[in-house]
Structure formats: C-alpha cells, structure tokens
mmCIF file of N, CA and C in Angstrom:
data_model
loop_
_atom_site.group_PDB
_atom_site.id
_atom_site.type_symbol
_atom_site.label_atom_id
_atom_site.label_comp_id
_atom_site.label_asym_id
_atom_site.label_seq_id
_atom_site.Cartn_x
_atom_site.Cartn_y
_atom_site.Cartn_z
ATOM 1 N N UNK A 1 -7.311 1.810 -4.833
ATOM 2 C CA UNK A 1 -6.304 2.196 -3.849
ATOM 3 C C UNK A 1 -5.274 3.050 -4.480
ATOM 4 N N UNK A 2 -4.841 4.047 -3.685
ATOM 5 C CA UNK A 2 -3.974 5.030 -4.260
ATOM 6 C C UNK A 2 -2.531 4.399 -4.443
ATOM 7 N N UNK A 3 -1.661 4.983 -5.242
ATOM 8 C CA UNK A 3 -0.433 4.394 -5.522
ATOM 9 C C UNK A 3 0.568 4.441 -4.353
ATOM 10 N N UNK A 4 0.495 5.348 -3.495
ATOM 11 C CA UNK A 4 1.397 5.310 -2.298
ATOM 12 C C UNK A 4 1.131 4.133 -1.471
ATOM 13 N N UNK A 5 -0.114 3.928 -1.019
ATOM 14 C CA UNK A 5 -0.501 2.810 -0.217
ATOM 15 C C UNK A 5 -0.264 1.483 -1.001
ATOM 16 N N UNK A 6 -0.499 1.395 -2.292
ATOM 17 C CA UNK A 6 -0.206 0.134 -3.051
ATOM 18 C C UNK A 6 1.252 -0.186 -2.943
ATOM 19 N N UNK A 7 2.005 0.833 -3.156
ATOM 20 C CA UNK A 7 3.502 0.606 -3.122
ATOM 21 C C UNK A 7 4.023 0.147 -1.790
ATOM 22 N N UNK A 8 3.498 0.730 -0.810
ATOM 23 C CA UNK A 8 3.939 0.394 0.558
ATOM 24 C C UNK A 8 3.508 -1.084 0.869
ATOM 25 N N UNK A 9 2.307 -1.389 0.534
ATOM 26 C CA UNK A 9 1.744 -2.721 0.817
ATOM 27 C C UNK A 9 2.587 -3.806 -0.038
ATOM 28 N N UNK A 10 2.803 -3.449 -1.251
ATOM 29 C CA UNK A 10 3.603 -4.369 -2.158
ATOM 30 C C UNK A 10 4.989 -4.622 -1.653
ATOM 31 N N UNK A 11 5.643 -3.553 -1.166
ATOM 32 C CA UNK A 11 7.072 -3.693 -0.724
ATOM 33 C C UNK A 11 7.065 -4.549 0.610
ATOM 34 N N UNK A 12 6.123 -4.297 1.436
ATOM 35 C CA UNK A 12 6.050 -5.089 2.651
ATOM 36 C C UNK A 12 5.858 -6.515 2.343
ATOM 37 N N UNK A 13 4.921 -6.885 1.475
ATOM 38 C CA UNK A 13 4.627 -8.242 0.948
ATOM 39 C C UNK A 13 5.896 -8.826 0.335
ATOM 40 N N UNK A 14 6.705 -8.054 -0.356
ATOM 41 C CA UNK A 14 7.809 -8.519 -1.091
ATOM 42 C C UNK A 14 8.930 -8.595 -0.155
ATOM 43 N N UNK A 15 8.855 -8.169 1.092
ATOM 44 C CA UNK A 15 9.923 -8.371 2.029
ATOM 45 C C UNK A 15 10.858 -7.204 2.307
ATOM 46 N N UNK A 16 10.372 -6.029 1.984
ATOM 47 C CA UNK A 16 11.174 -4.827 2.219
ATOM 48 C C UNK A 16 11.731 -4.768 3.645
ATOM 49 N N UNK A 17 10.901 -5.374 4.516
ATOM 50 C CA UNK A 17 11.351 -5.471 6.031
ATOM 51 C C UNK A 17 11.591 -6.988 6.224
ATOM 52 N N UNK A 18 12.625 -7.578 5.593
ATOM 53 C CA UNK A 18 12.896 -8.875 5.776
ATOM 54 C C UNK A 18 12.195 -9.828 4.820
ATOM 55 N N UNK A 19 12.993 -10.532 3.961
ATOM 56 C CA UNK A 19 12.349 -11.449 2.987
ATOM 57 C C UNK A 19 13.079 -11.921 1.826
ATOM 58 N N UNK A 20 13.045 -11.250 0.701
ATOM 59 C CA UNK A 20 13.576 -11.720 -0.610
ATOM 60 C C UNK A 20 15.054 -11.755 -0.635
ATOM 61 N N UNK A 21 15.685 -12.109 -1.830
ATOM 62 C CA UNK A 21 17.124 -12.210 -1.935
ATOM 63 C C UNK A 21 17.737 -10.984 -1.543
ATOM 64 N N UNK A 22 19.032 -11.137 -1.240
ATOM 65 C CA UNK A 22 19.833 -9.873 -0.696
ATOM 66 C C UNK A 22 19.771 -8.805 -1.688
ATOM 67 N N UNK A 23 20.104 -9.079 -2.944
ATOM 68 C CA UNK A 23 20.267 -7.977 -3.958
ATOM 69 C C UNK A 23 18.789 -7.398 -4.254
ATOM 70 N N UNK A 24 17.818 -8.263 -4.331
ATOM 71 C CA UNK A 24 16.465 -7.710 -4.484
ATOM 72 C C UNK A 24 16.063 -6.948 -3.320
ATOM 73 N N UNK A 25 16.337 -7.512 -2.161
ATOM 74 C CA UNK A 25 15.885 -6.844 -0.869
ATOM 75 C C UNK A 25 16.490 -5.403 -0.815
ATOM 76 N N UNK A 26 17.762 -5.296 -1.150
ATOM 77 C CA UNK A 26 18.345 -3.967 -1.098
ATOM 78 C C UNK A 26 17.728 -2.934 -2.012
ATOM 79 N N UNK A 27 17.404 -3.345 -3.224
ATOM 80 C CA UNK A 27 16.766 -2.447 -4.190
ATOM 81 C C UNK A 27 15.310 -2.059 -3.637
ATOM 82 N N UNK A 28 14.609 -2.946 -3.182
ATOM 83 C CA UNK A 28 13.323 -2.752 -2.701
ATOM 84 C C UNK A 28 13.328 -1.937 -1.408
ATOM 85 N N UNK A 29 14.228 -2.365 -0.546
ATOM 86 C CA UNK A 29 14.337 -1.622 0.744
ATOM 87 C C UNK A 29 14.815 -0.164 0.544
ATOM 88 N N UNK A 30 15.728 0.011 -0.355
ATOM 89 C CA UNK A 30 16.174 1.420 -0.654
ATOM 90 C C UNK A 30 15.035 2.296 -1.224
ATOM 91 N N UNK A 31 14.312 1.692 -2.177
ATOM 92 C CA UNK A 31 13.079 2.535 -2.719
ATOM 93 C C UNK A 31 12.000 2.720 -1.585
ATOM 94 N N UNK A 32 11.856 1.696 -0.765
ATOM 95 C CA UNK A 32 10.841 1.779 0.326
ATOM 96 C C UNK A 32 11.180 2.952 1.258
ATOM 97 N N UNK A 33 12.531 2.849 1.707
ATOM 98 C CA UNK A 33 13.045 3.830 2.680
ATOM 99 C C UNK A 33 12.903 5.236 2.159
ATOM 100 N N UNK A 34 13.186 5.338 0.825
ATOM 101 C CA UNK A 34 13.107 6.725 0.259
ATOM 102 C C UNK A 34 11.631 7.212 0.316
ATOM 103 N N UNK A 35 10.698 6.346 -0.008
ATOM 104 C CA UNK A 35 9.268 6.779 0.085
ATOM 105 C C UNK A 35 8.856 7.061 1.446
ATOM 106 N N UNK A 36 9.238 6.227 2.483
ATOM 107 C CA UNK A 36 8.930 6.475 3.891
ATOM 108 C C UNK A 36 9.627 7.731 4.355
ATOM 109 N N UNK A 37 10.867 7.970 3.869
ATOM 110 C CA UNK A 37 11.625 9.155 4.282
ATOM 111 C C UNK A 37 10.939 10.432 3.801
ATOM 112 N N UNK A 38 10.366 10.300 2.547
ATOM 113 C CA UNK A 38 9.591 11.549 2.062
ATOM 114 C C UNK A 38 8.316 11.785 2.883
ATOM 115 N N UNK A 39 7.643 10.740 3.315
ATOM 116 C CA UNK A 39 6.435 10.966 4.194
ATOM 117 C C UNK A 39 6.886 11.566 5.485
ATOM 118 N N UNK A 40 7.994 11.065 6.108
ATOM 119 C CA UNK A 40 8.421 11.759 7.288
ATOM 120 C C UNK A 40 8.864 13.157 7.199
ATOM 121 N N UNK A 41 9.549 13.503 6.029
ATOM 122 C CA UNK A 41 9.963 14.905 5.714
ATOM 123 C C UNK A 41 8.776 15.747 5.610
ATOM 124 N N UNK A 42 7.779 15.292 4.749
ATOM 125 C CA UNK A 42 6.555 16.119 4.484
ATOM 126 C C UNK A 42 5.602 16.281 5.634
ATOM 127 N N UNK A 43 5.434 15.191 6.430
ATOM 128 C CA UNK A 43 4.348 15.228 7.426
ATOM 129 C C UNK A 43 4.835 15.024 8.916
ATOM 130 N N UNK A 44 6.098 14.753 9.075
ATOM 131 C CA UNK A 44 6.591 14.584 10.522
ATOM 132 C C UNK A 44 6.646 13.137 10.959
ATOM 133 N N UNK A 45 7.670 13.014 11.804
ATOM 134 C CA UNK A 45 7.824 11.599 12.323
ATOM 135 C C UNK A 45 6.667 11.047 13.169
ATOM 136 N N UNK A 46 6.011 11.977 13.910
ATOM 137 C CA UNK A 46 4.849 11.677 14.721
ATOM 138 C C UNK A 46 3.535 11.757 14.020
ATOM 139 N N UNK A 47 3.525 12.042 12.720
ATOM 140 C CA UNK A 47 2.215 12.265 12.139
ATOM 141 C C UNK A 47 1.462 10.948 11.941
ATOM 142 N N UNK A 48 0.151 11.126 11.827
ATOM 143 C CA UNK A 48 -0.677 9.912 11.831
ATOM 144 C C UNK A 48 -0.320 8.980 10.588
ATOM 145 N N UNK A 49 0.001 9.639 9.528
ATOM 146 C CA UNK A 49 0.335 8.874 8.253
ATOM 147 C C UNK A 49 1.635 8.009 8.435
ATOM 148 N N UNK A 50 2.666 8.554 9.109
ATOM 149 C CA UNK A 50 3.927 7.795 9.375
ATOM 150 C C UNK A 50 3.623 6.829 10.415
ATOM 151 N N UNK A 51 2.838 7.136 11.456
ATOM 152 C CA UNK A 51 2.482 6.093 12.420
ATOM 153 C C UNK A 51 1.708 4.969 11.855
ATOM 154 N N UNK A 52 0.858 5.287 10.843
ATOM 155 C CA UNK A 52 0.133 4.144 10.149
ATOM 156 C C UNK A 52 1.064 3.270 9.387
ATOM 157 N N UNK A 53 2.073 3.864 8.753
ATOM 158 C CA UNK A 53 3.092 3.062 8.024
ATOM 159 C C UNK A 53 3.861 2.204 9.128
ATOM 160 N N UNK A 54 4.262 2.773 10.209
ATOM 161 C CA UNK A 54 5.049 2.006 11.254
ATOM 162 C C UNK A 54 4.100 0.873 11.752
ATOM 163 N N UNK A 55 2.913 1.138 12.033
ATOM 164 C CA UNK A 55 2.005 0.073 12.511
ATOM 165 C C UNK A 55 1.834 -1.044 11.508
ATOM 166 N N UNK A 56 1.725 -0.637 10.219
ATOM 167 C CA UNK A 56 1.564 -1.640 9.189
ATOM 168 C C UNK A 56 2.865 -2.534 8.927
ATOM 169 N N UNK A 57 4.032 -1.909 9.248
ATOM 170 C CA UNK A 57 5.247 -2.667 9.193
ATOM 171 C C UNK A 57 5.198 -3.841 10.210
ATOM 172 N N UNK A 58 4.627 -3.616 11.297
ATOM 173 C CA UNK A 58 4.500 -4.634 12.379
ATOM 174 C C UNK A 58 3.569 -5.730 12.016
ATOM 175 N N UNK A 59 2.449 -5.360 11.324
ATOM 176 C CA UNK A 59 1.524 -6.321 10.961
ATOM 177 C C UNK A 59 0.959 -6.050 9.590
ATOM 178 N N UNK A 60 1.736 -6.324 8.500
ATOM 179 C CA UNK A 60 1.293 -5.933 7.188
ATOM 180 C C UNK A 60 0.111 -6.779 6.639
ATOM 181 N N UNK A 61 -0.260 -7.754 7.247
ATOM 182 C CA UNK A 61 -1.397 -8.567 6.728
ATOM 183 C C UNK A 61 -2.688 -8.079 7.332
ATOM 184 N N UNK A 62 -2.654 -7.081 8.278
ATOM 185 C CA UNK A 62 -3.820 -6.610 8.965
ATOM 186 C C UNK A 62 -4.619 -5.720 8.056
ATOM 187 N N UNK A 63 -5.876 -6.119 7.712
ATOM 188 C CA UNK A 63 -6.675 -5.337 6.853
ATOM 189 C C UNK A 63 -7.030 -4.035 7.471
ATOM 190 N N UNK A 64 -7.255 -3.950 8.726
ATOM 191 C CA UNK A 64 -7.495 -2.773 9.459
ATOM 192 C C UNK A 64 -6.427 -1.753 9.366
ATOM 193 N N UNK A 65 -5.142 -2.210 9.557
ATOM 194 C CA UNK A 65 -4.032 -1.305 9.409
ATOM 195 C C UNK A 65 -3.873 -0.767 7.942
ATOM 196 N N UNK A 66 -4.170 -1.751 7.032
ATOM 197 C CA UNK A 66 -4.066 -1.311 5.662
ATOM 198 C C UNK A 66 -5.126 -0.216 5.330
ATOM 199 N N UNK A 67 -6.238 -0.358 5.848
ATOM 200 C CA UNK A 67 -7.331 0.643 5.680
ATOM 201 C C UNK A 67 -6.968 1.989 6.350
ATOM 202 N N UNK A 68 -6.432 1.902 7.518
ATOM 203 C CA UNK A 68 -5.959 3.005 8.294
ATOM 204 C C UNK A 68 -4.955 3.846 7.472
ATOM 205 N N UNK A 69 -3.977 3.181 6.925
ATOM 206 C CA UNK A 69 -2.909 3.775 6.099
ATOM 207 C C UNK A 69 -3.591 4.491 4.867
ATOM 208 N N UNK A 70 -4.440 3.766 4.191
ATOM 209 C CA UNK A 70 -5.132 4.341 3.031
ATOM 210 C C UNK A 70 -5.927 5.651 3.414
ATOM 211 N N UNK A 71 -6.592 5.553 4.608
ATOM 212 C CA UNK A 71 -7.350 6.754 5.010
ATOM 213 C C UNK A 71 -6.417 7.950 5.394
ATOM 214 N N UNK A 72 -5.271 7.616 6.025
ATOM 215 C CA UNK A 72 -4.369 8.670 6.423
ATOM 216 C C UNK A 72 -3.721 9.269 5.167
ATOM 217 N N UNK A 73 -3.349 8.426 4.176
ATOM 218 C CA UNK A 73 -2.755 8.933 2.982
ATOM 219 C C UNK A 73 -3.853 9.874 2.288
ATOM 220 N N UNK A 74 -5.018 9.554 2.227
ATOM 221 C CA UNK A 74 -6.042 10.407 1.635
ATOM 222 C C UNK A 74 -6.164 11.730 2.430
ATOM 223 N N UNK A 75 -6.207 11.608 3.823
ATOM 224 C CA UNK A 75 -6.418 12.794 4.566
ATOM 225 C C UNK A 75 -5.319 13.799 4.394
ATOM 226 N N UNK A 76 -4.049 13.517 4.205
ATOM 227 C CA UNK A 76 -3.042 14.345 4.057
ATOM 228 C C UNK A 76 -2.700 14.610 2.546
ATOM 229 N N UNK A 77 -3.544 14.106 1.720
ATOM 230 C CA UNK A 77 -3.490 14.193 0.270
ATOM 231 C C UNK A 77 -2.128 13.800 -0.319
ATOM 232 N N UNK A 78 -1.557 12.788 0.374
ATOM 233 C CA UNK A 78 -0.229 12.226 -0.125
ATOM 234 C C UNK A 78 -0.389 11.610 -1.453
ATOM 235 N N UNK A 79 -1.603 11.134 -1.774
ATOM 236 C CA UNK A 79 -1.860 10.484 -3.058
ATOM 237 C C UNK A 79 -1.904 11.510 -4.193
ATOM 238 N N UNK A 80 -1.852 12.782 -3.883
ATOM 239 C CA UNK A 80 -1.854 13.807 -4.909
ATOM 240 C C UNK A 80 -0.534 14.497 -4.952
ATOM 241 N N UNK A 81 0.516 14.149 -4.145
ATOM 242 C CA UNK A 81 1.742 14.756 -4.178
ATOM 243 C C UNK A 81 2.621 14.117 -5.216
ATOM 244 N N UNK A 82 3.108 14.861 -6.296
ATOM 245 C CA UNK A 82 3.829 14.275 -7.322
ATOM 246 C C UNK A 82 5.159 13.566 -6.853
ATOM 247 N N UNK A 83 5.853 14.119 -5.968
ATOM 248 C CA UNK A 83 7.043 13.593 -5.504
ATOM 249 C C UNK A 83 6.865 12.247 -4.860
ATOM 250 N N UNK A 84 5.788 12.143 -4.017
ATOM 251 C CA UNK A 84 5.437 10.900 -3.359
ATOM 252 C C UNK A 84 4.964 9.859 -4.366
ATOM 253 N N UNK A 85 4.172 10.264 -5.375
ATOM 254 C CA UNK A 85 3.746 9.379 -6.457
ATOM 255 C C UNK A 85 4.950 8.765 -7.192
ATOM 256 N N UNK A 86 5.831 9.701 -7.501
ATOM 257 C CA UNK A 86 7.076 9.316 -8.240
ATOM 258 C C UNK A 86 7.838 8.217 -7.463
ATOM 259 N N UNK A 87 8.025 8.474 -6.167
ATOM 260 C CA UNK A 87 8.823 7.505 -5.317
ATOM 261 C C UNK A 87 7.980 6.226 -5.262
ATOM 262 N N UNK A 88 6.668 6.304 -5.153
ATOM 263 C CA UNK A 88 5.834 5.075 -5.131
ATOM 264 C C UNK A 88 6.016 4.257 -6.422
ATOM 265 N N UNK A 89 6.067 4.906 -7.569
ATOM 266 C CA UNK A 89 6.170 4.260 -8.844
ATOM 267 C C UNK A 89 7.557 3.573 -8.951
ATOM 268 N N UNK A 90 8.524 4.212 -8.477
ATOM 269 C CA UNK A 90 9.938 3.559 -8.435
ATOM 270 C C UNK A 90 9.921 2.324 -7.559
ATOM 271 N N UNK A 91 9.210 2.409 -6.459
ATOM 272 C CA UNK A 91 9.100 1.287 -5.526
ATOM 273 C C UNK A 91 8.272 0.139 -6.192
ATOM 274 N N UNK A 92 7.223 0.455 -6.822
ATOM 275 C CA UNK A 92 6.416 -0.541 -7.508
ATOM 276 C C UNK A 92 7.212 -1.131 -8.670
ATOM 277 N N UNK A 93 8.039 -0.417 -9.356
ATOM 278 C CA UNK A 93 8.895 -1.043 -10.474
ATOM 279 C C UNK A 93 9.868 -2.092 -9.859
ATOM 280 N N UNK A 94 10.487 -1.704 -8.716
ATOM 281 C CA UNK A 94 11.360 -2.592 -8.080
ATOM 282 C C UNK A 94 10.692 -3.993 -7.702
ATOM 283 N N UNK A 95 9.435 -3.793 -7.022
ATOM 284 C CA UNK A 95 8.709 -4.945 -6.645
ATOM 285 C C UNK A 95 8.280 -5.738 -7.908
ATOM 286 N N UNK A 96 7.778 -5.093 -8.910
ATOM 287 C CA UNK A 96 7.468 -5.872 -10.182
ATOM 288 C C UNK A 96 8.580 -6.603 -10.903
ATOM 289 N N UNK A 97 9.796 -6.090 -10.709
ATOM 290 C CA UNK A 97 10.973 -6.729 -11.253
ATOM 291 C C UNK A 97 11.427 -8.002 -10.609
ATOM 292 N N UNK A 98 10.767 -8.346 -9.510
ATOM 293 C CA UNK A 98 11.067 -9.506 -8.731
ATOM 294 C C UNK A 98 10.291 -10.672 -9.316
ATOM 295 N N UNK A 99 10.804 -12.023 -9.168
ATOM 296 C CA UNK A 99 10.010 -13.110 -9.589
ATOM 297 C C UNK A 99 8.669 -13.021 -8.732
ATOM 298 N N UNK A 100 7.526 -13.191 -9.384
ATOM 299 C CA UNK A 100 6.314 -13.206 -8.773
ATOM 300 C C UNK A 100 5.915 -11.812 -8.258
ATOM 301 N N UNK A 101 6.665 -10.722 -8.644
ATOM 302 C CA UNK A 101 6.474 -9.444 -8.097
ATOM 303 C C UNK A 101 5.097 -8.925 -8.529
ATOM 304 N N UNK A 102 4.642 -9.172 -9.671
ATOM 305 C CA UNK A 102 3.387 -8.665 -10.101
ATOM 306 C C UNK A 102 2.267 -9.251 -9.220
ATOM 307 N N UNK A 103 2.358 -10.453 -8.792
ATOM 308 C CA UNK A 103 1.370 -10.999 -7.979
ATOM 309 C C UNK A 103 1.198 -10.373 -6.605
ATOM 310 N N UNK A 104 2.171 -9.629 -6.108
ATOM 311 C CA UNK A 104 2.283 -8.943 -4.883
ATOM 312 C C UNK A 104 1.454 -7.642 -4.911
ATOM 313 N N UNK A 105 1.129 -7.163 -6.040
ATOM 314 C CA UNK A 105 0.530 -5.915 -6.306
ATOM 315 C C UNK A 105 -1.038 -6.024 -6.634
ATOM 316 N N UNK A 106 -1.799 -5.575 -5.804
ATOM 317 C CA UNK A 106 -3.286 -5.626 -6.107
ATOM 318 C C UNK A 106 -3.884 -4.358 -5.650
ATOM 319 N N UNK A 107 -4.627 -3.668 -6.545
ATOM 320 C CA UNK A 107 -5.205 -2.445 -6.210
ATOM 321 C C UNK A 107 -6.688 -2.547 -6.706
ATOM 322 N N UNK A 108 -7.649 -2.317 -5.769
ATOM 323 C CA UNK A 108 -9.004 -2.384 -6.066
ATOM 324 C C UNK A 108 -9.645 -0.975 -5.853
ATOM 325 N N UNK A 109 -10.345 -0.538 -6.855
ATOM 326 C CA UNK A 109 -11.126 0.701 -6.846
ATOM 327 C C UNK A 109 -12.513 0.478 -7.092
ATOM 328 N N UNK A 110 -13.405 1.143 -6.313
ATOM 329 C CA UNK A 110 -14.805 1.086 -6.727
ATOM 330 C C UNK A 110 -15.659 0.470 -5.569
ATOM 331 N N UNK A 111 -16.878 0.212 -5.807
ATOM 332 C CA UNK A 111 -17.742 -0.386 -4.908
ATOM 333 C C UNK A 111 -18.005 -1.876 -5.232
ATOM 334 N N UNK A 112 -18.563 -2.556 -4.235
ATOM 335 C CA UNK A 112 -18.826 -3.986 -4.429
ATOM 336 C C UNK A 112 -17.741 -4.814 -4.956
ATOM 337 N N UNK A 113 -16.611 -4.734 -4.272
ATOM 338 C CA UNK A 113 -15.441 -5.557 -4.660
ATOM 339 C C UNK A 113 -15.265 -6.703 -3.671
ATOM 340 N N UNK A 114 -14.644 -7.818 -4.134
ATOM 341 C CA UNK A 114 -14.378 -8.861 -3.296
ATOM 342 C C UNK A 114 -12.890 -9.248 -3.577
ATOM 343 N N UNK A 115 -12.150 -9.697 -2.474
ATOM 344 C CA UNK A 115 -10.791 -10.076 -2.615
ATOM 345 C C UNK A 115 -10.627 -11.445 -2.058
ATOM 346 N N UNK A 116 -9.694 -12.147 -2.659
ATOM 347 C CA UNK A 116 -9.349 -13.488 -2.192
ATOM 348 C C UNK A 116 -7.776 -13.531 -2.013
ATOM 349 N N UNK A 117 -7.241 -13.910 -0.921
ATOM 350 C CA UNK A 117 -5.891 -14.082 -0.789
ATOM 351 C C UNK A 117 -5.576 -15.583 -0.678
ATOM 352 N N UNK A 118 -4.480 -15.930 -1.420
ATOM 353 C CA UNK A 118 -4.225 -17.377 -1.473
ATOM 354 C C UNK A 118 -5.110 -18.033 -2.596
ATOM 355 N N UNK A 119 -5.779 -19.110 -2.174
ATOM 356 C CA UNK A 119 -6.668 -19.647 -3.132
ATOM 357 C C UNK A 119 -8.096 -19.643 -2.580
ATOM 358 N N UNK A 120 -9.059 -19.762 -3.478
ATOM 359 C CA UNK A 120 -10.450 -19.749 -3.153
ATOM 360 C C UNK A 120 -11.172 -18.959 -4.062
ATOM 361 N N UNK A 121 -12.467 -18.588 -3.649
ATOM 362 C CA UNK A 121 -13.306 -17.831 -4.603
ATOM 363 C C UNK A 121 -14.044 -16.776 -3.684
ATOM 364 N N UNK A 122 -14.499 -15.789 -4.400
ATOM 365 C CA UNK A 122 -15.283 -14.646 -3.744
ATOM 366 C C UNK A 122 -16.374 -14.377 -4.603
ATOM 367 N N UNK A 123 -17.533 -13.813 -3.902
ATOM 368 C CA UNK A 123 -18.663 -13.401 -4.706
ATOM 369 C C UNK A 123 -19.161 -12.236 -3.944
ATOM 370 N N UNK A 124 -19.925 -11.361 -4.697
ATOM 371 C CA UNK A 124 -20.561 -10.149 -4.114
ATOM 372 C C UNK A 124 -22.014 -10.267 -4.464
ATOM 373 N N UNK A 125 -22.864 -10.259 -3.447
ATOM 374 C CA UNK A 125 -24.325 -10.277 -3.641
ATOM 375 C C UNK A 125 -24.966 -9.004 -3.249
ATOM 376 N N UNK A 126 -25.635 -8.332 -4.092
ATOM 377 C CA UNK A 126 -26.231 -7.029 -3.794
ATOM 378 C C UNK A 126 -27.799 -7.188 -3.720
ATOM 379 N N UNK A 127 -28.211 -6.831 -2.607
ATOM 380 C CA UNK A 127 -29.743 -6.804 -2.508
ATOM 381 C C UNK A 127 -30.269 -5.434 -2.658
ATOM 382 N N UNK A 128 -30.877 -5.154 -3.759
ATOM 383 C CA UNK A 128 -31.529 -3.853 -3.991
ATOM 384 C C UNK A 128 -32.885 -3.744 -3.252
ATOM 385 N N UNK A 129 -33.150 -2.571 -2.739
ATOM 386 C CA UNK A 129 -34.424 -2.519 -2.041
ATOM 387 C C UNK A 129 -35.586 -2.586 -3.101
ATOM 388 N N UNK A 130 -36.648 -3.209 -2.680
ATOM 389 C CA UNK A 130 -37.742 -3.370 -3.592
ATOM 390 C C UNK A 130 -38.427 -2.011 -3.752
ATOM 391 N N UNK A 131 -39.015 -1.747 -4.928
ATOM 392 C CA UNK A 131 -39.692 -0.462 -5.083
ATOM 393 C C UNK A 131 -41.072 -0.567 -4.326
ATOM 394 N N UNK A 132 -41.387 0.390 -3.656
ATOM 395 C CA UNK A 132 -42.669 0.455 -2.930
ATOM 396 C C UNK A 132 -43.697 1.134 -3.530
#
C-alpha cells in the first residue's frame, strides 16, 4: 500500500476524526489536515481522490472505500509526489508516537496476502493449474 493511503488509514484509525487524547488528537489531526489540504490544493475539492478521502472518513473500516482511495491515489500519482509523501511521513510519525500507534499501521504489498483484524488467523491457499 502506498504511503499516502497508509497514513490516511492510520490517522483515521488513531482518531484523527474523533478519538485519542486531546494533545495527541491535535498533533494527529493537524498532520492529517495538512495532508488532506495538500490533496485538495493539488487535485481540487471535487476530485475523485478527495471524494474518496471524504467517503473514507465516514466509514474508515470499509474495505471497499479503502481500496477506492488506494486506486484514486495511484491514478493521480499522488503516491509519487514528494510533497505528499513527506506530509504522509509526518502523519505516520505522529500516529506511531502514540501508545499502540505502531499497531494501527499496516501496509501489505504483493500477491496472495491475508489480513486479520482483531484476533484470529488467516491462510492463503493457492491452487495451481495442473500441467496438461
């Protein structure tokens, strides 16, 4: 997952839009608003990427909305913009500095991945086609 999407998801999980202690919330919220403000400045208030962020704020646990944001970030190449990456890194540092902050950040790259939220286990079974 790209750093911009990862930072947004981590901030929302950490309570950037309502949640953690007041001092922590302020630092995370400020960094989050700076990143979101950069997205608005670069792509416009009505852009699909900003709309995807807005939608995710309403339902940050939605896997579909998370994937939509990731897709929109890739389409506009926001994951290659150094200013956005730097803002995302600042936001991730703020989230990581919180108690349990590292647990809120998960980034998976590649094929055949499995994720578990909360407790439990996951497995990936791959059926390769038989040689004919």
